[in-house]
CSV table of C-alpha atoms in Angstrom, one decimal:
chain,number,residue,atom,x,y,z
A,1,MET,CA,177.3,136.4,110.3
A,2,SER,CA,175.3,139.4,111.5
A,3,PHE,CA,175.7,142.5,113.6
A,4,GLU,CA,176.3,142.4,117.3
A,5,PHE,CA,173.5,144.6,118.6
A,6,SER,CA,173.4,146.6,121.9
A,7,GLU,CA,169.9,147.0,123.4
A,8,ILE,CA,168.7,150.6,123.7
A,9,GLU,CA,168.1,151.6,127.3
A,10,ARG,CA,164.5,151.5,128.4
A,11,VAL,CA,163.2,153.8,131.2
A,12,ASP,CA,159.8,154.5,132.8
A,13,LYS,CA,158.4,158.0,132.3
A,14,LEU,CA,161.0,160.8,132.4
A,15,THR,CA,160.9,164.3,133.8
A,16,GLU,CA,162.3,167.1,131.7
A,17,LYS,CA,165.4,167.4,133.9
A,18,GLU,CA,166.0,163.6,133.7
A,19,PHE,CA,165.7,163.6,129.9
A,20,ILE,CA,167.9,166.6,129.3
A,21,GLU,CA,170.6,165.6,131.7
A,22,ASN,CA,170.8,161.9,130.9
A,23,TYR,CA,169.9,161.7,127.2
A,24,TYR,CA,169.6,165.0,125.3
A,25,LYS,CA,173.0,166.5,126.5
A,26,SER,CA,174.8,163.2,125.7
A,27,GLN,CA,172.8,162.5,122.6
A,28,LYS,CA,171.9,159.1,123.8
A,29,PRO,CA,168.9,157.2,122.5
A,30,VAL,CA,166.3,155.9,124.9
A,31,VAL,CA,162.9,154.1,124.9
A,32,ILE,CA,160.5,155.9,127.3
A,33,THR,CA,157.5,153.9,128.5
A,34,ASN,CA,154.4,155.1,130.3
A,35,GLN,CA,154.9,158.6,129.0
A,36,ILE,CA,151.6,159.0,127.0
A,37,GLU,CA,149.0,157.0,128.9
A,38,ASP,CA,147.1,160.3,129.6
A,39,TRP,CA,146.8,161.1,125.9
A,40,PRO,CA,143.4,160.4,124.4
A,41,ALA,CA,145.3,158.9,121.4
A,42,TYR,CA,146.7,156.1,123.7
A,43,SER,CA,143.3,154.5,124.0
A,44,LYS,CA,141.6,155.8,120.7
A,45,TRP,CA,144.2,155.5,118.0
A,46,ASN,CA,143.9,152.2,116.1
A,47,PHE,CA,143.0,151.1,112.6
A,48,THR,CA,139.3,151.1,113.2
A,49,PHE,CA,139.4,154.7,114.5
A,50,LEU,CA,141.5,155.9,111.6
A,51,LYS,CA,139.1,154.4,109.0
A,52,GLN,CA,136.4,156.4,110.6
A,53,VAL,CA,138.1,159.8,110.8
A,54,ALA,CA,140.5,159.6,107.9
A,55,GLY,CA,139.2,156.8,105.6
A,56,ASN,CA,138.6,159.1,102.6
A,57,LYS,CA,142.0,160.9,102.8
A,58,GLN,CA,144.4,160.2,100.0
A,59,VAL,CA,147.7,159.0,101.4
A,60,PRO,CA,151.2,158.6,99.9
A,61,LEU,CA,152.5,155.1,99.6
A,62,TYR,CA,155.9,153.6,99.2
A,63,ASP,CA,157.2,150.0,98.8
A,64,ASN,CA,160.7,148.4,98.9
A,65,ARG,CA,161.8,149.3,95.4
A,66,LYS,CA,165.1,151.1,94.9
A,67,THR,CA,165.4,154.8,94.2
A,68,ASP,CA,163.9,155.7,90.8
A,69,TYR,CA,165.9,158.5,89.0
A,70,THR,CA,162.7,159.8,87.4
A,71,LYS,CA,161.3,160.8,90.8
A,72,LYS,CA,162.3,163.5,93.3
A,73,VAL,CA,163.6,162.7,96.8
A,74,ASN,CA,160.8,161.2,98.9
A,75,GLU,CA,158.3,161.3,96.0
A,76,PRO,CA,155.7,158.5,96.7
A,77,ASP,CA,155.3,155.5,94.4
A,78,PHE,CA,151.5,155.9,94.3
A,79,THR,CA,148.5,157.0,96.4
A,80,MET,CA,145.2,155.5,97.7
A,81,LYS,CA,142.5,156.2,100.2
A,82,MET,CA,143.4,155.5,103.9
A,83,ALA,CA,140.6,153.1,104.3
A,84,GLU,CA,141.7,151.0,101.3
A,85,TYR,CA,145.3,151.0,102.6
A,86,ILE,CA,144.3,149.9,106.1
A,87,SER,CA,142.3,147.0,104.7
A,88,ILE,CA,145.4,145.9,102.8
A,89,LEU,CA,147.4,146.0,106.1
A,90,GLU,CA,144.8,143.9,107.9
A,91,LYS,CA,144.8,141.2,105.2
A,92,GLY,CA,148.4,140.1,105.7
A,93,PRO,CA,152.1,140.9,105.0
A,94,THR,CA,152.7,143.8,102.6
A,95,GLN,CA,155.6,146.1,101.8
A,96,LEU,CA,153.3,149.1,101.4
A,97,ARG,CA,154.2,152.0,103.7
A,98,ILE,CA,153.1,155.5,104.5
A,99,PHE,CA,156.1,157.7,105.1
A,100,LEU,CA,156.4,161.3,106.3
A,101,PHE,CA,152.7,162.1,106.1
A,102,ASN,CA,151.1,165.0,108.1
A,103,LEU,CA,147.9,163.2,108.9
A,104,LEU,CA,146.9,165.7,111.7
A,105,LYS,CA,147.0,168.5,109.1
A,106,GLU,CA,144.5,166.5,107.1
A,107,VAL,CA,142.4,165.6,110.1
A,108,PRO,CA,142.8,168.6,112.5
A,109,ALA,CA,140.4,167.0,115.1
A,110,MET,CA,143.1,164.4,115.9
A,111,LYS,CA,145.3,167.2,117.3
A,112,ALA,CA,143.2,167.1,120.5
A,113,ASP,CA,144.2,163.5,121.0
A,114,ILE,CA,147.9,164.3,121.7
A,115,LYS,CA,149.7,166.2,124.4
A,116,TRP,CA,153.1,167.7,123.5
A,117,PRO,CA,155.7,166.0,125.7
A,118,LYS,CA,157.3,168.4,128.1
A,119,LEU,CA,160.9,167.1,127.9
A,120,GLY,CA,162.7,170.3,127.1
A,121,LEU,CA,162.7,170.0,123.3
A,122,ARG,CA,161.2,172.8,121.2
A,123,LEU,CA,159.0,170.6,119.1
A,124,ILE,CA,157.8,171.8,115.8
A,125,LYS,CA,154.0,171.7,116.3
A,126,SER,CA,153.2,171.9,112.6
A,127,LEU,CA,155.1,168.7,111.8
A,128,PRO,CA,153.6,165.7,113.7
A,129,LEU,CA,154.4,163.2,110.9
A,130,VAL,CA,153.0,159.6,110.7
A,131,PHE,CA,154.4,156.4,109.4
A,132,PHE,CA,152.5,153.2,108.6
A,133,GLY,CA,153.6,149.7,107.6
A,134,GLY,CA,152.3,146.2,107.1
A,135,GLU,CA,153.8,143.0,108.6
A,136,GLY,CA,157.3,142.7,107.2
A,137,ALA,CA,157.5,146.2,105.7
A,138,LYS,CA,160.9,147.8,106.1
A,139,VAL,CA,162.0,151.4,106.2
A,140,PHE,CA,165.5,151.6,104.6
A,141,MET,CA,168.4,152.7,106.8
A,142,HIS,CA,168.8,156.5,106.7
A,143,TYR,CA,169.1,159.6,108.8
A,144,ASP,CA,166.7,162.6,108.5
A,145,ILE,CA,167.7,165.4,106.1
A,146,ASP,CA,167.2,168.1,108.8
A,147,LEU,CA,169.1,166.2,111.5
A,148,PRO,CA,166.4,166.8,114.1
A,149,ASN,CA,165.9,165.4,117.6
A,150,ILE,CA,163.0,162.9,117.2
A,151,LEU,CA,160.4,161.5,119.6
A,152,HIS,CA,159.1,158.4,117.7
A,153,ILE,CA,155.8,157.1,119.3
A,154,HIS,CA,154.4,153.8,118.2
A,155,PHE,CA,150.8,152.7,118.0
A,156,GLN,CA,149.3,149.3,117.5
A,157,GLY,CA,151.4,146.2,117.1
A,158,ARG,CA,155.2,145.8,117.3
A,159,LYS,CA,158.0,147.4,115.5
A,160,LYS,CA,161.8,146.7,115.3
A,161,CYS,CA,164.0,149.7,115.4
A,162,VAL,CA,167.8,149.7,114.6
A,163,LEU,CA,169.8,152.8,115.3
A,164,VAL,CA,173.4,153.7,114.4
A,165,SER,CA,175.4,156.6,115.8
A,166,PRO,CA,176.6,159.4,113.6
A,167,GLU,CA,180.1,158.4,114.7
A,168,ASP,CA,179.8,155.3,112.5
A,169,THR,CA,178.6,157.3,109.4
A,170,LYS,CA,182.0,156.8,107.8
A,171,TYR,CA,181.4,153.1,107.7
A,172,MET,CA,177.8,153.2,106.5
A,173,TYR,CA,178.4,153.4,102.7
A,174,ARG,CA,176.5,156.6,102.6
A,175,LEU,CA,175.5,157.7,99.1
A,176,PRO,CA,177.0,161.1,98.0
A,177,TYR,CA,174.6,164.0,98.3
A,178,SER,CA,172.2,161.7,100.2
A,179,TRP,CA,171.2,160.7,103.7
A,180,ILE,CA,170.8,157.0,102.9
A,181,CYS,CA,173.3,154.2,102.5
A,182,ASN,CA,174.1,151.9,99.6
A,183,GLU,CA,170.7,150.3,98.7
A,184,ASP,CA,172.2,146.9,98.2
A,185,ILE,CA,172.9,146.5,101.9
A,186,ASP,CA,170.5,144.2,103.8
A,187,PHE,CA,170.8,145.2,107.4
A,188,ASP,CA,169.1,142.0,108.5
A,189,ASN,CA,171.7,139.9,106.6
A,190,PRO,CA,174.7,142.1,105.9
A,191,ASP,CA,177.2,141.0,103.3
A,192,PHE,CA,180.5,141.7,105.1
A,193,GLU,CA,182.5,140.6,102.1
A,194,LYS,CA,181.0,143.1,99.7
A,195,PHE,CA,180.7,145.8,102.5
A,196,PRO,CA,183.6,145.1,104.9
A,197,ALA,CA,183.4,148.4,106.7
A,198,LEU,CA,180.1,147.4,108.2
A,199,LYS,CA,182.1,145.2,110.6
A,200,LYS,CA,183.1,148.3,112.4
A,201,VAL,CA,179.5,149.5,112.8
A,202,LYS,CA,178.0,149.2,116.4
A,203,PRO,CA,174.2,149.2,116.0
A,204,TYR,CA,171.6,149.5,118.7
A,205,ILE,CA,168.2,147.7,118.7
A,206,THR,CA,164.8,147.8,120.4
A,207,HIS,CA,161.3,146.6,119.8
A,208,LEU,CA,158.5,149.2,120.2
A,209,GLU,CA,155.0,148.3,121.5
A,210,HIS,CA,151.9,150.4,121.6
A,211,GLY,CA,152.4,153.7,123.4
A,212,GLU,CA,156.2,153.5,123.7
A,213,MET,CA,158.4,156.4,122.7
A,214,LEU,CA,161.8,156.2,121.2
A,215,TYR,CA,164.2,159.2,121.4
A,216,MET,CA,166.4,159.4,118.3
A,217,PRO,CA,169.2,162.1,118.7
A,218,GLU,CA,170.4,164.4,116.0
A,219,GLY,CA,171.8,162.6,112.9
A,220,TRP,CA,171.3,159.1,114.1
A,221,TRP,CA,170.8,156.5,111.4
A,222,HIS,CA,167.6,154.4,111.8
A,223,TYR,CA,166.1,151.3,110.1
A,224,MET,CA,162.6,150.1,111.0
A,225,GLN,CA,160.8,146.8,110.4
A,226,TYR,CA,157.1,146.3,111.1
A,227,GLU,CA,156.8,143.0,112.9
A,228,THR,CA,153.0,143.4,112.8
A,229,PRO,CA,150.8,146.0,111.0
A,230,GLY,CA,151.1,149.3,112.9
A,231,PHE,CA,151.8,153.0,112.7
A,232,SER,CA,153.9,155.6,114.5
A,233,MET,CA,154.1,159.3,114.9
A,234,SER,CA,157.3,161.4,115.0
A,235,LEU,CA,157.6,164.7,116.8
A,236,ARG,CA,160.7,166.6,116.0
A,237,SER,CA,162.8,169.6,117.1
A,238,LEU,CA,165.5,171.4,115.2
A,239,SER,CA,169.1,170.5,115.9
A,240,GLY,CA,170.5,172.0,119.0
A,241,ARG,CA,174.1,171.8,117.8
A,242,PRO,CA,175.4,174.6,115.4
A,243,LYS,CA,177.4,172.0,113.3
A,244,ASN,CA,174.2,169.9,112.7
A,245,LEU,CA,172.1,173.0,112.0
A,246,PHE,CA,174.6,174.0,109.3
A,247,LYS,CA,174.6,170.4,107.8
A,248,ALA,CA,170.8,170.4,107.8
A,249,LEU,CA,170.7,173.7,106.0
A,250,ALA,CA,173.2,172.5,103.4
A,251,ASN,CA,171.1,169.3,102.9
A,252,VAL,CA,167.9,171.3,102.3
A,253,THR,CA,169.2,174.2,100.3
A,254,PHE,CA,171.9,172.5,98.2
A,255,ASN,CA,172.3,168.7,98.5
A,256,ARG,CA,168.7,167.8,97.8
A,257,LEU,CA,168.3,170.2,95.0
A,258,TYR,CA,171.6,169.2,93.4
A,259,ASP,CA,170.7,165.5,93.7
A,260,ASN,CA,167.3,166.1,92.0
A,261,TRP,CA,169.0,168.1,89.2
A,262,MET,CA,171.5,165.4,88.5
A,263,ARG,CA,168.8,162.7,88.4
A,264,LYS,CA,167.1,164.7,85.6
A,265,ARG,CA,170.4,165.4,83.8
A,266,LYS,CA,172.2,162.0,84.1
A,267,GLY,CA,169.3,159.6,84.9
A,268,GLN,CA,170.3,156.1,86.1
A,269,ALA,CA,174.0,156.8,85.4
A,270,TRP,CA,173.9,159.3,88.4
A,271,LEU,CA,172.4,156.7,90.7
A,272,ASP,CA,175.0,154.1,89.6
A,273,TYR,CA,177.8,156.6,90.1
A,274,LYS,CA,176.6,157.3,93.7
A,275,ALA,CA,176.4,153.6,94.5
A,276,GLU,CA,179.9,153.0,93.2
A,277,GLU,CA,181.3,156.0,95.0
A,278,SER,CA,179.8,154.9,98.3
A,279,ILE,CA,181.7,151.7,98.1
A,280,ARG,CA,185.0,153.2,96.8
A,281,ARG,CA,185.0,156.0,99.4
A,282,THR,CA,184.1,153.8,102.4
A,283,ASN,CA,186.4,150.9,101.6
A,284,ALA,CA,189.3,153.4,101.0
A,285,LEU,CA,189.0,154.2,104.8
A,286,LEU,CA,190.0,150.6,105.6
A,287,ARG,CA,193.2,150.9,103.6
A,288,LYS,CA,194.4,154.0,105.6
């Protein structure tokens, strides 16, 4: 048994008014096609190009291992040069990923290859973050710590994207003081006996191709799987809703710091406690 997915709506090139009225105000995800064909990046950005302009840059790498109590939140598992990493991607399936990397800061010339979308969002121009993955690589289900509005633009290959509304957060077995769910959950093959509340989750799905843009509203959960080697770039704006701004501030100034402190103080026992609590708290909702 698996989830019953709803397809994310797909539209062709939006104006600012259409985007704000139909998607931003209602916080509704959407895939926008034909929005970046006039960007130099649309025709230039591929693995060959990146080897040329960024091949010597050291990049942070992650795999599919569970959270390590000895590391801080989002601390990479290891690093290597971009050219070496791309060569691994081109050889075949791999779980190695680049996550939350500001490549355009490392290679400023690439900034000329993008045009900031005029969709009414106040995008943070210092944070165009990139994400890479090999065939089969997965990005664990999570929502972003700062609860931003995100424009997620894919380059090269094909990528599966699963989104879950913040309204379903109470059923997602979220770990305390975190923005990820219980790490034993496989969102491709969910265990509804161990995690019965997942039956109430109503996920959305799409498959991004080169040049397509996914709008992810504030606080939406997302899980990604690279169906072929590829990479994406996320552009983000701050939350537009005061409640989400407050939550984001609490995450950055307290929850993340407290979680890191408890990892140092309690070690693996802290991570085990969080996993157990996510199950206890979530399943308790089903008994009400």
